[in-house]
mmCIF file with all atom_site columns, C-alpha atoms in Angstrom:
data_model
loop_
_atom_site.group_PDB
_atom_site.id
_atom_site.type_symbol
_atom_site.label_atom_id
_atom_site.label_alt_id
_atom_site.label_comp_id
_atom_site.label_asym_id
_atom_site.label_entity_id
_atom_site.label_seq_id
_atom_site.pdbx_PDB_ins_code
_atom_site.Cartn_x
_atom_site.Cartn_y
_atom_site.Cartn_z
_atom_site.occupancy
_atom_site.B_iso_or_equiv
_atom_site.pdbx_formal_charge
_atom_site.auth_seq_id
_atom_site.auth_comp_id
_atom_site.auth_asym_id
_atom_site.auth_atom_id
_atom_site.pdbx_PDB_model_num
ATOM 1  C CA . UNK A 1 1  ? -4.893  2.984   9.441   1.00 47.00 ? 24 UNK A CA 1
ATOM 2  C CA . UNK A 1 2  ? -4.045  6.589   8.774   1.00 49.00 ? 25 UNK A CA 1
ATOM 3  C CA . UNK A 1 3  ? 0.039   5.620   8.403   1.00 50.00 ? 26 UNK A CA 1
ATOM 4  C CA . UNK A 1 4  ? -0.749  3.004   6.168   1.00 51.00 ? 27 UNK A CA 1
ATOM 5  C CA . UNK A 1 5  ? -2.595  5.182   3.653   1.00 54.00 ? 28 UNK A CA 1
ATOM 6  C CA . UNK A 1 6  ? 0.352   8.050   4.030   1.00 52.00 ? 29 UNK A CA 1
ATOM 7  C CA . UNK A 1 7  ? 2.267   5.572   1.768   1.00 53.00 ? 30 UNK A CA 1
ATOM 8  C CA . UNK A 1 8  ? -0.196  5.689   -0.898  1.00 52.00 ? 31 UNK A CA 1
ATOM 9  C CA . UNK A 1 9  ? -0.661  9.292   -1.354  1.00 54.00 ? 32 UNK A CA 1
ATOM 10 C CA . UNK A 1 10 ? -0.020  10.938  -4.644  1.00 50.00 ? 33 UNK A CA 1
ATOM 11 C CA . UNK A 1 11 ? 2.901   12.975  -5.421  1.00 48.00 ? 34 UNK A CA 1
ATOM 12 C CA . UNK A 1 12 ? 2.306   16.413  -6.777  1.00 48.00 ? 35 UNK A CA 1
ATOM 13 C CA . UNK A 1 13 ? 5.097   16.495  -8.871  1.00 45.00 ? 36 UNK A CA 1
ATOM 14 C CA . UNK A 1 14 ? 4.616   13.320  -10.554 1.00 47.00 ? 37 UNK A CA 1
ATOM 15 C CA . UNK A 1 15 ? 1.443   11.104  -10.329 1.00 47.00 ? 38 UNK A CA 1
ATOM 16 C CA . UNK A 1 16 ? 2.183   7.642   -10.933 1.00 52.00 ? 39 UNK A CA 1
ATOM 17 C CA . UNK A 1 17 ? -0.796  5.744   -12.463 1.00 53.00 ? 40 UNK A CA 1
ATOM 18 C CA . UNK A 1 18 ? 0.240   1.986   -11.655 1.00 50.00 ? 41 UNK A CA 1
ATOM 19 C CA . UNK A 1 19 ? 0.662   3.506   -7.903  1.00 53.00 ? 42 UNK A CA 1
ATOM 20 C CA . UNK A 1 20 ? -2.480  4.375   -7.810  1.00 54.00 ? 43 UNK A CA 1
ATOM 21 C CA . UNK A 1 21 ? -4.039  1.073   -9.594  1.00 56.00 ? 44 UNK A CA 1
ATOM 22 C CA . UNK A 1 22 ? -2.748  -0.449  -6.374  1.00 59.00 ? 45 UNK A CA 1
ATOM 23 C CA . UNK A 1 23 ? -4.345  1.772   -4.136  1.00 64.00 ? 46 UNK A CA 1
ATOM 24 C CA . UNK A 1 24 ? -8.194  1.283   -4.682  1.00 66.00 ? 47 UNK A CA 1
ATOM 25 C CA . UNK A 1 25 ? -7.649  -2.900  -4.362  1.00 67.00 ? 48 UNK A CA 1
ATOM 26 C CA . UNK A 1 26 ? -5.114  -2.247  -1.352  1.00 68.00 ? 49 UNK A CA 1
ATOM 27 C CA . UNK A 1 27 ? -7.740  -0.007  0.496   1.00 71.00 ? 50 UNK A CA 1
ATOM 28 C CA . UNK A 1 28 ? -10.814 -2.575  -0.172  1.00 72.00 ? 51 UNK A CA 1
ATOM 29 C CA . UNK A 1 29 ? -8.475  -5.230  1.086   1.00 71.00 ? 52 UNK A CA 1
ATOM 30 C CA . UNK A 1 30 ? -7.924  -3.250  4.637   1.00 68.00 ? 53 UNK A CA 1
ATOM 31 C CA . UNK A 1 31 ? -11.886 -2.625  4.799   1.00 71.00 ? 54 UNK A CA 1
ATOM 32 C CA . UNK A 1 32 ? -12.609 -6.408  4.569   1.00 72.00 ? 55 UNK A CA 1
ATOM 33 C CA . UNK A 1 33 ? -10.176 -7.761  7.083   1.00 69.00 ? 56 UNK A CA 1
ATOM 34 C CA . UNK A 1 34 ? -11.988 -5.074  9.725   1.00 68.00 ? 57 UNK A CA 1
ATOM 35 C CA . UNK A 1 35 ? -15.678 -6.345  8.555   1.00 73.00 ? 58 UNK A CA 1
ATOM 36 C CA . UNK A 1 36 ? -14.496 -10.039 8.631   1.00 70.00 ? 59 UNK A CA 1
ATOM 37 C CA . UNK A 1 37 ? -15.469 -11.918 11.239  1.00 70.00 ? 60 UNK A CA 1
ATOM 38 C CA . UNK A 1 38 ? -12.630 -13.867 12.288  1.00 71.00 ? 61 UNK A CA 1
ATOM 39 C CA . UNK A 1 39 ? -10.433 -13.456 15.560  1.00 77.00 ? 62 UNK A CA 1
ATOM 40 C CA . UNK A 1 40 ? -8.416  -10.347 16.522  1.00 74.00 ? 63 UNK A CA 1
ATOM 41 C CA . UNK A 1 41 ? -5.231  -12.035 16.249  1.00 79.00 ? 64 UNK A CA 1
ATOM 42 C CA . UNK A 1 42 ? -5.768  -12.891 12.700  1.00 78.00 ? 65 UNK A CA 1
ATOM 43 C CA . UNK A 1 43 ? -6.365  -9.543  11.712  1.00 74.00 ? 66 UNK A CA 1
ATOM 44 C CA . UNK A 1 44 ? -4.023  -7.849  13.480  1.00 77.00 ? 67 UNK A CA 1
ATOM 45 C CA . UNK A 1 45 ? -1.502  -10.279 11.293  1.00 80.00 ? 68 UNK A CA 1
ATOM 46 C CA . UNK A 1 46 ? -3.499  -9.674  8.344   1.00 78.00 ? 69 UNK A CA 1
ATOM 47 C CA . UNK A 1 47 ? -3.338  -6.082  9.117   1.00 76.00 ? 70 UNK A CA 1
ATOM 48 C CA . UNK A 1 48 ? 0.329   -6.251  9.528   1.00 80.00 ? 71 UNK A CA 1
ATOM 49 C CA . UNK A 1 49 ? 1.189   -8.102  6.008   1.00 82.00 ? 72 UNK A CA 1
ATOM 50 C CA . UNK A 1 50 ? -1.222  -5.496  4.376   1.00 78.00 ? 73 UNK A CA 1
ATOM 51 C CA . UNK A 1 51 ? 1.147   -2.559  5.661   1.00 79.00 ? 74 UNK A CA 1
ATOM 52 C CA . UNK A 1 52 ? 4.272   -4.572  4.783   1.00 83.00 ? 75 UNK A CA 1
ATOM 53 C CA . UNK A 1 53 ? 3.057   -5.191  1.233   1.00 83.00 ? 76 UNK A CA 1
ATOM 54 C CA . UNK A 1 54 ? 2.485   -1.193  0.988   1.00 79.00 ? 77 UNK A CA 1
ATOM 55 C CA . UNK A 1 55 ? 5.445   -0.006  1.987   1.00 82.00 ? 78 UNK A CA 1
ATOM 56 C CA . UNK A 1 56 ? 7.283   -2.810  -0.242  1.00 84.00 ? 79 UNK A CA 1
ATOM 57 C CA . UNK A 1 57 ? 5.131   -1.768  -3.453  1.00 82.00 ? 80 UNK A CA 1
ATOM 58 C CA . UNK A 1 58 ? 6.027   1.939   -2.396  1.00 81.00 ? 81 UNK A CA 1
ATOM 59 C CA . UNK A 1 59 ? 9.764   1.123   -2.592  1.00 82.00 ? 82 UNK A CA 1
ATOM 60 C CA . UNK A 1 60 ? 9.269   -0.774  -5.120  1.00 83.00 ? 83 UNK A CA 1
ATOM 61 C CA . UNK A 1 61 ? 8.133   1.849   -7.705  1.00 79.00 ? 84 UNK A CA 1
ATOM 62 C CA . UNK A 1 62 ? 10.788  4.086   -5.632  1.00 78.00 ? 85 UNK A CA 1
ATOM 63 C CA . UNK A 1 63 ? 13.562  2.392   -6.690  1.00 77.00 ? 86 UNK A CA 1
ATOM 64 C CA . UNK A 1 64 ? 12.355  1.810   -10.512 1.00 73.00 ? 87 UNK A CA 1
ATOM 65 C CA . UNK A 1 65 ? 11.781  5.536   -11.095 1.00 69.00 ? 88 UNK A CA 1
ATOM 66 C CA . UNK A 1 66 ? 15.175  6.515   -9.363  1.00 67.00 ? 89 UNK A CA 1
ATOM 67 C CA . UNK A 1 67 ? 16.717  3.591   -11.344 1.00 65.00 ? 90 UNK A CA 1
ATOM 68 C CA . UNK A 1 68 ? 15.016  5.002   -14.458 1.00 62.00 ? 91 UNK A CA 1
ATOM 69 C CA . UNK A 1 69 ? 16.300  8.314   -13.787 1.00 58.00 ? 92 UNK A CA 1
ATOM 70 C CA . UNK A 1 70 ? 20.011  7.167   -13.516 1.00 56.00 ? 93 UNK A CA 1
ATOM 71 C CA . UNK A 1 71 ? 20.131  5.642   -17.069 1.00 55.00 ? 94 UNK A CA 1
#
């Protein structure tokens, strides 16, 4: 749980607000698979997609601010 959340940390330098939009939904997403009662299996997929979809989102904005930045 603690790697997924590094990917959501703000950056000093330059805060980005729809990043962290994302973040408050993300992390009440995560609590509710764990408090859901359905089998371990399913969460541990459901846990898995979650992380995907962060670190997607993450490169996501990564790329539009470095594409930004070029033109």
């Amino acid at each position: 749980m603690h790697l997924f959340f590094l990917f959501f940390r703000k950056e000093k330098k330059e805060p980005s607000k729809i990043l962290a939009n994302f973040t408050g939904p993300i992390k009440f997403f995560w609590n509710f698979i764990w408090k859901c009662s359905i089998s371990k299996e399913r969460k541990e997929k459901l846990t898995i997609s979650v992380f995907y979809f962060g670190i997607g989102l993450k490169l996501f904005f990564f790329y539009k601010k470095e594409k930004d930045w070029h033109e």
